[in-house]
Amino acid sequence: MRTIGVAMNGVTGRMGYRQHLVRSVLAINEQGGLALSDGTRVRLEPILVGRNEAKLAGVAARHGLTDYTTDLEAALERADVYFDAQVTQARVKAVLTAIDAGKHVYAEKPTAESVEEAVALARAATARGVKNGVVQDKLFLPGLLKLKRLIDGGFFGRILSVRGEFGYWVFEGDWQEAQRPSWNYRAEDGGGIILDMFPHWHYVLENLFGRIKSVYAKGVTHIPTRHDEQGNAYPATADDAAYGIFELEGGVIAQINSSWAVRVNRDELVEFQVDGTHGSAVAGLRTCRIQHRATTPKPVWNPDLPATARFRDGWQEVPDNAEFDNGFKIQWELFLRHVLEDAPFPYDFAAGARGVQLAELGLRSSAEGRRMAVESL
Ligand SMILES: NC(=O)c1ccc[n+]([C@@H]2O[C@H](COP(=O)([O-])OP(=O)(O)OC[C@H]3O[C@@H](n4cnc5c(N)ncnc54)[C@H](O)[C@@H]3O)[C@@H](O)[C@H]2O)c1
């Protein structure tokens, strides 16, 4: 049994605490550590880093941890790996400090607020010779793993289009508390749904369907005033909905709506419908339903008659055929194997920068009202 130190910044936040500390790092230890290919097991020693010592002490106490500090550089001295799930705006400075200290770096998306900074991070990590990775959790969701299985098995024939629907109602914070942090709704604090979600759509589309050639997006602020954690009204300066069209290499057209101002009339909070010449699928976070060309009904347009066919009944559930672990944990294990035994890990800072590039082009497309080509970085 070996031990490695993992400095974790942002563990008092939603993602840092629940998905990364509890569901990934501590869960890996609970299963007896990470098993390497030579049979050794590796235990992770979390070093909690943050701005507020009392909050860190609270998190540490809840999980029987003892190592926490507000001093990033001191934490890095004891760490092999640095992980960052801070608010996006705080990421670049802290990650660069970790790279300078020669630590391997793993970070939430987006890796930066601009392409320039995201590329600088990727270059700095390469120059310093440290392993680097960005969170691309959606790829490891059961629903998307089933979708990948369908693609690899040739189920679709020629894929024509992808339509994605993401979102839910985020309360304004006055008569009901908002369920997301207020910085997400302020552009000056690194918020906005395009910067938040387009990096996800980037790796989902590129890993499953092909390189993105162009983007057209319309970002909107539907709810102009929200109330923050203290109950104070503030102007929402960031986009809270984005309507995007992406043209992919090979001719697939993807259209994805992202919104925090939509009420859910779907089975899941995100769903992708994929239509191909031989079959179609609708994948969510966990489930995936399909309809083959041979079982496709023949609807005839006639508004004079009530619809009698129950269209949703004509779809079939894709079986699990496997046990699905938490997606964040799967990716942590892949990254740690990359660090410890040089296993392949394609989700690096260069991939992170391409995600930021798509967000930046989406924002420009919206501001200028035109389609933007996505050039190779
Ligand atoms: N992979 C995903 O599915 C996913 C989902 C949500 C958020 N995220 C990303 O994770 C990051 C954190 O998001 P979150 O929703 O957990 O946010 P959060 O507000 O809940 O947590 C933010 C964390 O950053 C810390 N922080 C450091 N500097 C700060 C500052 N100046 N102001 C405020 N907080 C500061 C906070 O203390 C806290 O620990 C973001 O970059 C976001 O894009 C990823």
PDB file of C-alpha atoms in Angstrom, residues 118-268:
ATOM      1  CA  ALA A 118      -6.704  27.994 -21.059  1.00  0.00           C
ATOM      2  CA  VAL A 119      -3.997  27.531 -23.699  1.00  0.00           C
ATOM      3  CA  ALA A 120      -1.433  29.162 -21.379  1.00  0.00           C
ATOM      4  CA  LEU A 121      -2.325  26.607 -18.695  1.00  0.00           C
ATOM      5  CA  ALA A 122      -1.918  23.712 -21.135  1.00  0.00           C
ATOM      6  CA  ARG A 123       1.443  25.097 -22.308  1.00  0.00           C
ATOM      7  CA  ALA A 124       2.680  25.675 -18.755  1.00  0.00           C
ATOM      8  CA  ALA A 125       1.785  22.109 -17.727  1.00  0.00           C
ATOM      9  CA  THR A 126       3.517  20.648 -20.779  1.00  0.00           C
ATOM     10  CA  ALA A 127       6.595  22.816 -20.313  1.00  0.00           C
ATOM     11  CA  ARG A 128       6.893  21.796 -16.650  1.00  0.00           C
ATOM     12  CA  GLY A 129       6.331  18.147 -17.563  1.00  0.00           C
ATOM     13  CA  VAL A 130       3.398  17.589 -15.197  1.00  0.00           C
ATOM     14  CA  LYS A 131       0.387  15.418 -15.915  1.00  0.00           C
ATOM     15  CA  ASN A 132      -2.788  17.442 -16.426  1.00  0.00           C
ATOM     16  CA  GLY A 133      -6.467  16.679 -16.684  1.00  0.00           C
ATOM     17  CA  VAL A 134      -9.873  18.327 -16.881  1.00  0.00           C
ATOM     18  CA  VAL A 135     -13.162  16.948 -15.522  1.00  0.00           C
ATOM     19  CA  GLN A 136     -15.357  15.585 -18.351  1.00  0.00           C
ATOM     20  CA  ASP A 137     -17.807  13.707 -16.152  1.00  0.00           C
ATOM     21  CA  LYS A 138     -20.747  13.484 -18.568  1.00  0.00           C
ATOM     22  CA  LEU A 139     -18.793  10.985 -20.700  1.00  0.00           C
ATOM     23  CA  PHE A 140     -19.031   8.508 -17.826  1.00  0.00           C
ATOM     24  CA  LEU A 141     -22.763   8.797 -17.177  1.00  0.00           C
ATOM     25  CA  PRO A 142     -24.649   5.511 -17.647  1.00  0.00           C
ATOM     26  CA  GLY A 143     -26.974   7.073 -20.256  1.00  0.00           C
ATOM     27  CA  LEU A 144     -24.092   8.348 -22.370  1.00  0.00           C
ATOM     28  CA  LEU A 145     -22.110   5.116 -21.950  1.00  0.00           C
ATOM     29  CA  LYS A 146     -25.137   3.274 -23.382  1.00  0.00           C
ATOM     30  CA  LEU A 147     -25.291   5.783 -26.227  1.00  0.00           C
ATOM     31  CA  LYS A 148     -21.601   5.169 -26.949  1.00  0.00           C
ATOM     32  CA  ARG A 149     -22.283   1.437 -26.941  1.00  0.00           C
ATOM     33  CA  LEU A 150     -25.027   1.960 -29.561  1.00  0.00           C
ATOM     34  CA  ILE A 151     -22.706   4.046 -31.738  1.00  0.00           C
ATOM     35  CA  ASP A 152     -19.862   1.511 -31.462  1.00  0.00           C
ATOM     36  CA  GLY A 153     -22.298  -1.319 -32.285  1.00  0.00           C
ATOM     37  CA  GLY A 154     -23.441   0.412 -35.471  1.00  0.00           C
ATOM     38  CA  PHE A 155     -27.048   0.776 -34.275  1.00  0.00           C
ATOM     39  CA  PHE A 156     -27.728   4.163 -35.901  1.00  0.00           C
ATOM     40  CA  GLY A 157     -26.556   3.577 -39.478  1.00  0.00           C
ATOM     41  CA  ARG A 158     -25.562   7.084 -40.623  1.00  0.00           C
ATOM     42  CA  ILE A 159     -26.084   9.570 -37.809  1.00  0.00           C
ATOM     43  CA  LEU A 160     -28.047  12.590 -38.983  1.00  0.00           C
ATOM     44  CA  SER A 161     -28.628  14.807 -35.978  1.00  0.00           C
ATOM     45  CA  VAL A 162     -28.355  15.253 -32.239  1.00  0.00           C
ATOM     46  CA  ARG A 163     -30.830  17.338 -30.276  1.00  0.00           C
ATOM     47  CA  GLY A 164     -29.938  18.065 -26.708  1.00  0.00           C
ATOM     48  CA  GLU A 165     -32.190  19.577 -24.079  1.00  0.00           C
ATOM     49  CA  PHE A 166     -30.547  20.603 -20.811  1.00  0.00           C
ATOM     50  CA  GLY A 167     -31.982  22.595 -17.985  1.00  0.00           C
ATOM     51  CA  TYR A 168     -34.434  23.208 -15.220  1.00  0.00           C
ATOM     52  CA  TRP A 169     -35.937  26.119 -13.330  1.00  0.00           C
ATOM     53  CA  VAL A 170     -33.415  27.797 -11.024  1.00  0.00           C
ATOM     54  CA  PHE A 171     -35.421  29.785  -8.503  1.00  0.00           C
ATOM     55  CA  GLU A 172     -34.895  33.512  -8.434  1.00  0.00           C
ATOM     56  CA  GLY A 173     -34.002  33.477  -4.738  1.00  0.00           C
ATOM     57  CA  ASP A 174     -36.746  35.778  -3.435  1.00  0.00           C
ATOM     58  CA  TRP A 175     -39.817  33.666  -2.683  1.00  0.00           C
ATOM     59  CA  GLN A 176     -37.863  30.382  -2.926  1.00  0.00           C
ATOM     60  CA  GLU A 177     -34.120  29.988  -2.352  1.00  0.00           C
ATOM     61  CA  ALA A 178     -32.009  29.547  -5.520  1.00  0.00           C
ATOM     62  CA  GLN A 179     -30.544  26.051  -5.841  1.00  0.00           C
ATOM     63  CA  ARG A 180     -27.338  27.260  -7.542  1.00  0.00           C
ATOM     64  CA  PRO A 181     -24.682  29.745  -6.282  1.00  0.00           C
ATOM     65  CA  SER A 182     -25.332  33.356  -7.309  1.00  0.00           C
ATOM     66  CA  TRP A 183     -21.939  33.844  -9.027  1.00  0.00           C
ATOM     67  CA  ASN A 184     -23.309  31.709 -11.886  1.00  0.00           C
ATOM     68  CA  TYR A 185     -25.630  34.592 -12.835  1.00  0.00           C
ATOM     69  CA  ARG A 186     -22.998  37.381 -12.798  1.00  0.00           C
ATOM     70  CA  ALA A 187     -20.735  37.682 -15.852  1.00  0.00           C
ATOM     71  CA  GLU A 188     -18.220  39.732 -13.840  1.00  0.00           C
ATOM     72  CA  ASP A 189     -17.820  36.772 -11.428  1.00  0.00           C
ATOM     73  CA  GLY A 190     -17.254  34.122 -14.119  1.00  0.00           C
ATOM     74  CA  GLY A 191     -20.918  33.102 -14.489  1.00  0.00           C
ATOM     75  CA  GLY A 192     -23.069  32.393 -17.546  1.00  0.00           C
ATOM     76  CA  ILE A 193     -24.576  29.236 -18.986  1.00  0.00           C
ATOM     77  CA  ILE A 194     -22.461  29.348 -22.185  1.00  0.00           C
ATOM     78  CA  LEU A 195     -19.180  29.345 -20.233  1.00  0.00           C
ATOM     79  CA  ASP A 196     -20.602  26.679 -17.919  1.00  0.00           C
ATOM     80  CA  MET A 197     -22.219  24.272 -20.382  1.00  0.00           C
ATOM     81  CA  PHE A 198     -20.486  24.653 -23.765  1.00  0.00           C
ATOM     82  CA  PRO A 199     -17.306  22.975 -22.441  1.00  0.00           C
ATOM     83  CA  HIS A 200     -19.532  19.969 -21.584  1.00  0.00           C
ATOM     84  CA  TRP A 201     -21.200  19.989 -25.019  1.00  0.00           C
ATOM     85  CA  HIS A 202     -17.757  20.227 -26.594  1.00  0.00           C
ATOM     86  CA  TYR A 203     -16.392  16.985 -25.157  1.00  0.00           C
ATOM     87  CA  VAL A 204     -19.736  15.146 -25.459  1.00  0.00           C
ATOM     88  CA  LEU A 205     -20.055  15.996 -29.165  1.00  0.00           C
ATOM     89  CA  GLU A 206     -16.394  15.444 -30.013  1.00  0.00           C
ATOM     90  CA  ASN A 207     -16.031  12.159 -28.154  1.00  0.00           C
ATOM     91  CA  LEU A 208     -19.280  10.659 -29.461  1.00  0.00           C
ATOM     92  CA  PHE A 209     -20.039  12.251 -32.823  1.00  0.00           C
ATOM     93  CA  GLY A 210     -17.097  14.131 -34.341  1.00  0.00           C
ATOM     94  CA  ARG A 211     -15.110  17.350 -34.361  1.00  0.00           C
ATOM     95  CA  ILE A 212     -17.131  20.566 -34.167  1.00  0.00           C
ATOM     96  CA  LYS A 213     -16.649  22.692 -37.307  1.00  0.00           C
ATOM     97  CA  SER A 214     -18.838  25.665 -36.456  1.00  0.00           C
ATOM     98  CA  VAL A 215     -21.141  27.103 -33.814  1.00  0.00           C
ATOM     99  CA  TYR A 216     -24.072  29.484 -33.870  1.00  0.00           C
ATOM    100  CA  ALA A 217     -25.432  30.425 -30.478  1.00  0.00           C
ATOM    101  CA  LYS A 218     -27.914  32.837 -29.009  1.00  0.00           C
ATOM    102  CA  GLY A 219     -27.358  33.553 -25.340  1.00  0.00           C
ATOM    103  CA  VAL A 220     -30.110  35.309 -23.389  1.00  0.00           C
ATOM    104  CA  THR A 221     -30.648  36.592 -19.862  1.00  0.00           C
ATOM    105  CA  HIS A 222     -34.276  35.655 -19.341  1.00  0.00           C
ATOM    106  CA  ILE A 223     -34.408  36.566 -15.635  1.00  0.00           C
ATOM    107  CA  PRO A 224     -32.796  40.005 -15.208  1.00  0.00           C
ATOM    108  CA  THR A 225     -32.917  40.219 -11.394  1.00  0.00           C
ATOM    109  CA  ARG A 226     -32.108  37.489  -8.897  1.00  0.00           C
ATOM    110  CA  HIS A 227     -31.550  37.312  -5.135  1.00  0.00           C
ATOM    111  CA  ASP A 228     -28.242  36.149  -3.678  1.00  0.00           C
ATOM    112  CA  GLU A 229     -27.293  33.946  -0.689  1.00  0.00           C
ATOM    113  CA  GLN A 230     -27.936  36.889   1.676  1.00  0.00           C
ATOM    114  CA  GLY A 231     -31.343  37.567   0.144  1.00  0.00           C
ATOM    115  CA  ASN A 232     -30.210  40.766  -1.595  1.00  0.00           C
ATOM    116  CA  ALA A 233     -31.454  41.563  -5.111  1.00  0.00           C
ATOM    117  CA  TYR A 234     -28.730  41.783  -7.777  1.00  0.00           C
ATOM    118  CA  PRO A 235     -28.754  42.346 -11.551  1.00  0.00           C
ATOM    119  CA  ALA A 236     -28.182  39.075 -13.427  1.00  0.00           C
ATOM    120  CA  THR A 237     -25.528  40.128 -15.940  1.00  0.00           C
ATOM    121  CA  ALA A 238     -24.768  36.657 -17.367  1.00  0.00           C
ATOM    122  CA  ASP A 239     -26.679  34.536 -19.874  1.00  0.00           C
ATOM    123  CA  ASP A 240     -29.065  32.068 -18.192  1.00  0.00           C
ATOM    124  CA  ALA A 241     -30.116  30.323 -21.436  1.00  0.00           C
ATOM    125  CA  ALA A 242     -28.342  29.473 -24.681  1.00  0.00           C
ATOM    126  CA  TYR A 243     -29.740  28.100 -27.913  1.00  0.00           C
ATOM    127  CA  GLY A 244     -26.926  26.580 -29.972  1.00  0.00           C
ATOM    128  CA  ILE A 245     -26.399  24.892 -33.332  1.00  0.00           C
ATOM    129  CA  PHE A 246     -23.178  22.971 -33.933  1.00  0.00           C
ATOM    130  CA  GLU A 247     -22.062  21.563 -37.313  1.00  0.00           C
ATOM    131  CA  LEU A 248     -19.836  18.529 -36.989  1.00  0.00           C
ATOM    132  CA  GLU A 249     -17.312  16.957 -39.300  1.00  0.00           C
ATOM    133  CA  GLY A 250     -19.087  14.187 -41.215  1.00  0.00           C
ATOM    134  CA  GLY A 251     -22.260  16.242 -41.552  1.00  0.00           C
ATOM    135  CA  VAL A 252     -23.980  15.610 -38.208  1.00  0.00           C
ATOM    136  CA  ILE A 253     -26.018  18.619 -37.034  1.00  0.00           C
ATOM    137  CA  ALA A 254     -26.300  19.088 -33.282  1.00  0.00           C
ATOM    138  CA  GLN A 255     -28.734  21.494 -31.697  1.00  0.00           C
ATOM    139  CA  ILE A 256     -28.549  21.937 -27.945  1.00  0.00           C
ATOM    140  CA  ASN A 257     -30.710  24.115 -25.706  1.00  0.00           C
ATOM    141  CA  SER A 258     -29.278  24.965 -22.297  1.00  0.00           C
ATOM    142  CA  SER A 259     -31.426  26.829 -19.809  1.00  0.00           C
ATOM    143  CA  TRP A 260     -31.874  27.672 -16.140  1.00  0.00           C
ATOM    144  CA  ALA A 261     -35.230  29.209 -17.040  1.00  0.00           C
ATOM    145  CA  VAL A 262     -37.131  26.190 -18.307  1.00  0.00           C
ATOM    146  CA  ARG A 263     -39.561  23.878 -16.511  1.00  0.00           C
ATOM    147  CA  VAL A 264     -38.834  20.193 -16.964  1.00  0.00           C
ATOM    148  CA  ASN A 265     -41.204  18.180 -19.132  1.00  0.00           C
ATOM    149  CA  ARG A 266     -38.738  15.364 -19.793  1.00  0.00           C
ATOM    150  CA  ASP A 267     -37.648  12.215 -17.996  1.00  0.00           C
ATOM    151  CA  GLU A 268     -34.233  13.625 -17.057  1.00  0.00           C
TER     152      GLU A 268
END
